[in-house]
Amino acid sequence: MLFICLFYVFYFLLFLLQVLGCDYAIRGEIVSHAQRLQHELQNKPGSHPFNEILYFNVGNPQSLGQKAITFFREVLVLCDHPPLLDKSETHALFSGDAIARARLILDVIPGRTTGGYSDTLGVKGLRDAVAAGIASRDGFPANPDDVFLTDGATPAVHIIMQLLIRSEKDGILCPIPQYPLYSASIFLHGGSLVPYYLDESTGWGLEIAELKKQLDDARSKGITVRALVVINPGNPTGQVLAKENQKQIVDFCKNEGLVLLADEVYQDNVYVDDKKFNSFKKIARSMGYEDEDLLLVSIHSVSKGYYGECGKRGGYMEVTGFGKEVKEQICKVAIVNLCFSNISGQILVSLVMNPPKVGDESYESFNAEKQGILSSLARRAKALEDAFNGLEGVTCNKAEGAMYLFPRLHLPQKAIEAAKAVDAAPDMFYARCLLDATGIVVVPGSGFGQVPGTWHIRCTILPQEEKIPGIICRLQAFHEAFMQQFRD
Amino acid sequence: MLFICLFYVFYFLLFLLQVLGCDYAIRGEIVSHAQRLQHELQNKPGSHPFNEILYFNVGNPQSLGQKAITFFREVLVLCDHPPLLDKSETHALFSGDAIARARLILDVIPGRTTGGYSDTLGVKGLRDAVAAGIASRDGFPANPDDVFLTDGATPAVHIIMQLLIRSEKDGILCPIPQYPLYSASIFLHGGSLVPYYLDESTGWGLEIAELKKQLDDARSKGITVRALVVINPGNPTGQVLAKENQKQIVDFCKNEGLVLLADEVYQDNVYVDDKKFNSFKKIARSMGYEDEDLLLVSIHSVSKGYYGECGKRGGYMEVTGFGKEVKEQICKVAIVNLCFSNISGQILVSLVMNPPKVGDESYESFNAEKQGILSSLARRAKALEDAFNGLEGVTCNKAEGAMYLFPRLHLPQKAIEAAKAVDAAPDMFYARCLLDATGIVVVPGSGFGQVPGTWHIRCTILPQEEKIPGIICRLQAFHEAFMQQFRD
């Protein structure tokens, strides 16, 4: 009987592998291989031509040494352990405005505890705070009833896809390259990904003509396109959209009746002086469009920005232009999925949207921490961009924002054939050779999608700044040897 | 165009309402009504015959005033803000063993931060700690590779259901009454719930003959039954299974080739001297069965027990008897769903499984807090059980464990007709009348399933102990008036 049982289990899993044909490159084959190498290095130091694995694959800043923002952590800790608020020693350990903020936050949480389930959509007072932060960012009002707090961006995307997708006849316009959360979620919910290509030659430009072409093409195949996903600043591509471009996108969605799903999780990561983050809501309102003119979902997370609090799982979605009934349905989907988001994540997203202001006791030290992180990220982005552009056969657009570079590899034919011989895509082959030679972990471009016949890697800008020059040297030496070996 | 768009959105939602035909009673209609009443009370004190809403609907202890366990919160806070570890004032505010534990925990977290993504299955060192805690609880070894850390019990259930269910031809044996997470998850993954009834007349007994009957019946209808869900201690029914009964269940699953999905989230909530919690793994091992003899998934959570940390979202599943490939697939499902569990929840579950021991600096105060909460819960359970049994036409089994009573209402025919007249199930009608008259929120039994023609309510034992006598008075007065009004 056990044998039958095991047989069934394996049969399921075969089935499952088909169903879950999608993969999640960022934690895929290369990362498993890296973990094996790390294990070997620990057990047998000197067994590889490097002494540490350098993770350039995930946007996970704190695991690479970035410090948490003190003010945010102080408030979290005081909310988690309220007895501290009444102790005299606490004033020696925490800033006065963190203590005051923690009291304000506890006042709005039922039971004054981070240990309770919240309302499905988040603690009301924290949604109020997030809405106030959005309004202050945009200069246009935000309604707390439009704000739903989530455990990072992921559940928000899943909920929206669950709402929009009925069958494979429902399509979602998605950028290529794209962060694979979107392809995975569309796949899981049984819909069709309708790709639109970002134009690498214009700095990963988003062209309306391309959107229109792909939309018409999908429609001609009987696909009902429901939504357009835009990631701004871009992941993995790092571009920051220009205002005029955003206006065109808003009009496109309005005219075509598409939900605009704006992934704005990198809103605090802009590194160039001539670009600025503008939320799609601000753009739409500045065009004179009101709530009812555009179906807009804006997604944010505490995992990125200068805070990089991936482990805390906090985020929000602001849902505008939909009726009350739709919001009730979002709530229902969340309830049925039992998505209860953790309270510390909810507090953190309220802080991220309402950081210390000029004049607050913590402001100067907060701002020094924030600017220190952002300016270091900008320097790291520039150094890596220059390094990639200095490599033979590699071209790399600027990382205007986000946390990634997405250089293109113009690989020699011999390398492509060598990849084929081991049944790997050429960018996967390159990434594996790079890892084996240097311990550097990057993600092959195929995990994000790319124009067929082009090859890329995604590389974060997150390893510690002092390590970057050494890493660049290793990268250069590897690349030179690789090209030498495979030069046509 | 916007009109077309809105039309589509509403069309989707109609579709969605069909797809999500399931409901989640614990946060359903009664709770929405209670929130409306609460709002009215705030805006117009005196507008109802009570001055507060008393939430007996959710197992959410801290929101009703239960204090968090100090040791657990101290460790969480020190891990969240490591600079505290180096400050002299910290020793005045935190216990020495909390400081030591926080250092140990930070040592096993990559980057020594709670701000990073962890491995998909949880931080390795914390999984080790949970496995050690399981081994110490059971007296049998536990393998860290079998332990996956999750954001509460919910994602664990969803992952297992996603693995087991291919179509509506796959069935899951579920207790009736049951915690509606199971029905919702089976529904969402497109499977069939195969009910087995707990026997109210023997204290919600779980009879093997009933399991066998329902299994055979399902098989005769072409359903492939994949798993048996057992909730022990029971939710909403509060029974604690006897060892002999558990042995029968283990043999039943083994012989029938079923996965045993053991919901053991109330393992720390047992209130009677003659019963003790035994994990199904311990039972199976004590019968001489090894890993490969039984497919067992044990689920636990930080939301219940004496800790009641619902807002932290922490939990684990221990998966034994499955091969390495199956565990890799669980990992893959988690990755594709992007279930990254928050680090504080992971730390907390490691603490819950390894609380202070005799001799540790915190032990006495920890134990006093723990015993204080558990003995108060036991007194509240007994007081409410007695109160229900004292009501005309109400019978209530003992809450041996968990956090609920599930009294049966023998309602007069006139009440049943009055319910019909307003298109409500009789228990829903009773719950609504109770809420309107007293502000007490309970969940109608229909949300959990019950033998057709019987009516129940689920009532937590969580409101503060000093409030219980007053609540009982209000309940008695209401019930008397209700019976008076509807007596046949």
XYZ file of C-alpha atoms in Angstrom, chain B residues 9-174:
166
model
C -14.255 44.421 -14.582
C -17.750 43.725 -13.338
C -18.030 40.717 -15.575
C -14.814 39.384 -14.067
C -16.138 39.875 -10.636
C -19.299 37.965 -11.351
C -17.058 35.184 -12.587
C -14.897 35.531 -9.541
C -17.850 35.244 -7.211
C -18.608 31.913 -8.815
C -15.037 30.717 -8.616
C -14.739 31.838 -5.049
C -18.001 30.315 -4.047
C -16.400 29.422 -0.801
C -16.591 31.822 2.076
C -14.517 32.257 5.170
C -16.994 32.347 7.978
C -14.646 33.587 10.671
C -14.375 36.921 8.906
C -17.752 36.732 7.187
C -21.137 38.420 7.409
C -21.435 38.461 11.205
C -18.064 40.173 11.551
C -18.913 42.813 8.947
C -22.135 43.476 10.839
C -20.208 43.707 14.117
C -17.850 46.254 12.588
C -20.816 48.355 11.469
C -22.228 48.243 14.993
C -18.851 49.187 16.463
C -18.696 52.151 14.123
C -22.190 53.209 15.183
C -21.265 52.898 18.857
C -18.232 55.104 18.324
C -20.163 57.762 16.456
C -23.235 57.612 18.693
C -22.574 56.146 22.123
C -25.745 54.670 23.575
C -27.174 53.788 20.180
C -27.219 50.070 21.068
C -28.113 48.096 24.195
C -24.376 47.474 24.888
C -21.321 49.678 24.914
C -18.703 47.435 23.348
C -18.390 44.681 20.763
C -17.015 41.484 22.243
C -15.114 39.467 19.660
C -15.552 35.761 20.380
C -15.122 34.912 16.703
C -11.371 34.716 16.040
C -8.556 32.958 17.877
C -6.713 36.263 18.217
C -5.623 36.382 21.869
C -3.409 39.464 21.988
C -6.008 41.704 20.391
C -8.186 40.862 23.416
C -5.554 41.873 25.926
C -3.373 38.762 26.315
C 0.196 39.939 26.873
C 3.012 38.707 24.659
C 5.518 36.395 26.370
C 8.349 38.672 27.535
C 11.265 36.350 26.727
C 10.084 35.826 23.146
C 9.630 39.538 22.528
C 12.982 40.387 24.111
C 14.798 38.042 21.762
C 12.875 39.308 18.719
C 13.668 42.911 19.563
C 17.373 42.270 20.159
C 17.618 40.403 16.851
C 15.846 43.272 15.085
C 18.144 45.927 16.481
C 21.566 44.388 17.107
C 23.226 47.693 18.155
C 21.374 47.200 21.460
C 23.528 44.166 22.182
C 26.581 46.340 22.726
C 24.994 48.926 25.017
C 25.357 48.807 28.790
C 21.763 50.021 29.366
C 20.519 46.911 27.579
C 21.350 44.776 30.604
C 18.928 46.792 32.677
C 16.148 46.263 30.145
C 16.609 42.681 28.931
C 17.292 39.350 30.587
C 20.714 37.816 30.182
C 19.465 34.686 28.485
C 17.463 36.736 25.977
C 20.657 38.611 25.108
C 22.581 35.351 24.783
C 19.843 33.745 22.694
C 19.689 36.752 20.348
C 23.445 36.490 19.773
C 23.142 32.782 18.989
C 20.320 33.434 16.553
C 22.085 36.292 14.770
C 25.093 34.000 14.368
C 23.042 31.625 12.210
C 21.338 34.253 10.015
C 23.229 35.195 6.834
C 24.330 38.815 7.155
C 23.337 38.749 10.862
C 20.170 40.658 9.969
C 16.411 40.128 10.093
C 16.213 42.311 6.972
C 17.309 39.771 4.360
C 15.366 37.232 2.327
C 16.012 33.798 3.735
C 16.374 30.553 1.866
C 12.975 29.550 0.535
C 12.480 26.949 3.237
C 13.692 29.183 6.036
C 17.014 30.052 7.634
C 19.002 26.834 7.980
C 20.062 27.472 11.592
C 16.497 28.215 12.640
C 15.257 25.033 10.964
C 17.929 23.204 12.970
C 16.560 24.798 16.140
C 12.975 23.845 15.301
C 14.054 20.260 14.575
C 15.861 20.128 17.930
C 12.692 21.392 19.627
C 10.575 18.738 17.919
C 13.039 16.019 18.949
C 13.004 17.210 22.538
C 9.171 17.357 22.546
C 8.739 13.850 21.077
C 11.754 11.957 22.336
C 12.422 10.845 18.758
C 14.890 12.403 16.347
C 13.820 15.103 13.890
C 15.686 15.956 10.708
C 16.147 19.671 9.933
C 15.826 18.814 6.240
C 12.225 17.788 6.945
C 11.374 21.166 8.493
C 10.122 24.061 6.366
C 9.447 27.433 7.982
C 6.261 29.181 6.880
C 4.309 32.402 7.521
C 1.840 30.735 9.892
C -0.008 27.528 9.062
C -1.836 28.880 6.016
C 0.916 28.759 3.364
C 1.837 25.251 4.517
C -1.712 24.037 3.899
C -1.870 25.778 0.518
C 1.465 24.259 -0.564
C 0.422 20.732 0.425
C -2.935 21.090 -1.295
C -1.232 22.410 -4.423
C 1.005 19.330 -4.378
C -1.794 16.829 -3.804
C -4.651 18.113 -5.928
C -4.668 17.687 -9.704
C -8.396 17.914 -10.390
C -11.810 17.577 -8.760
C -11.202 13.829 -8.876
C -8.638 14.205 -6.090
C -10.205 14.186 -2.659
C -9.064 15.194 0.808
C -10.712 13.645 3.869
C -11.577 16.519 6.195
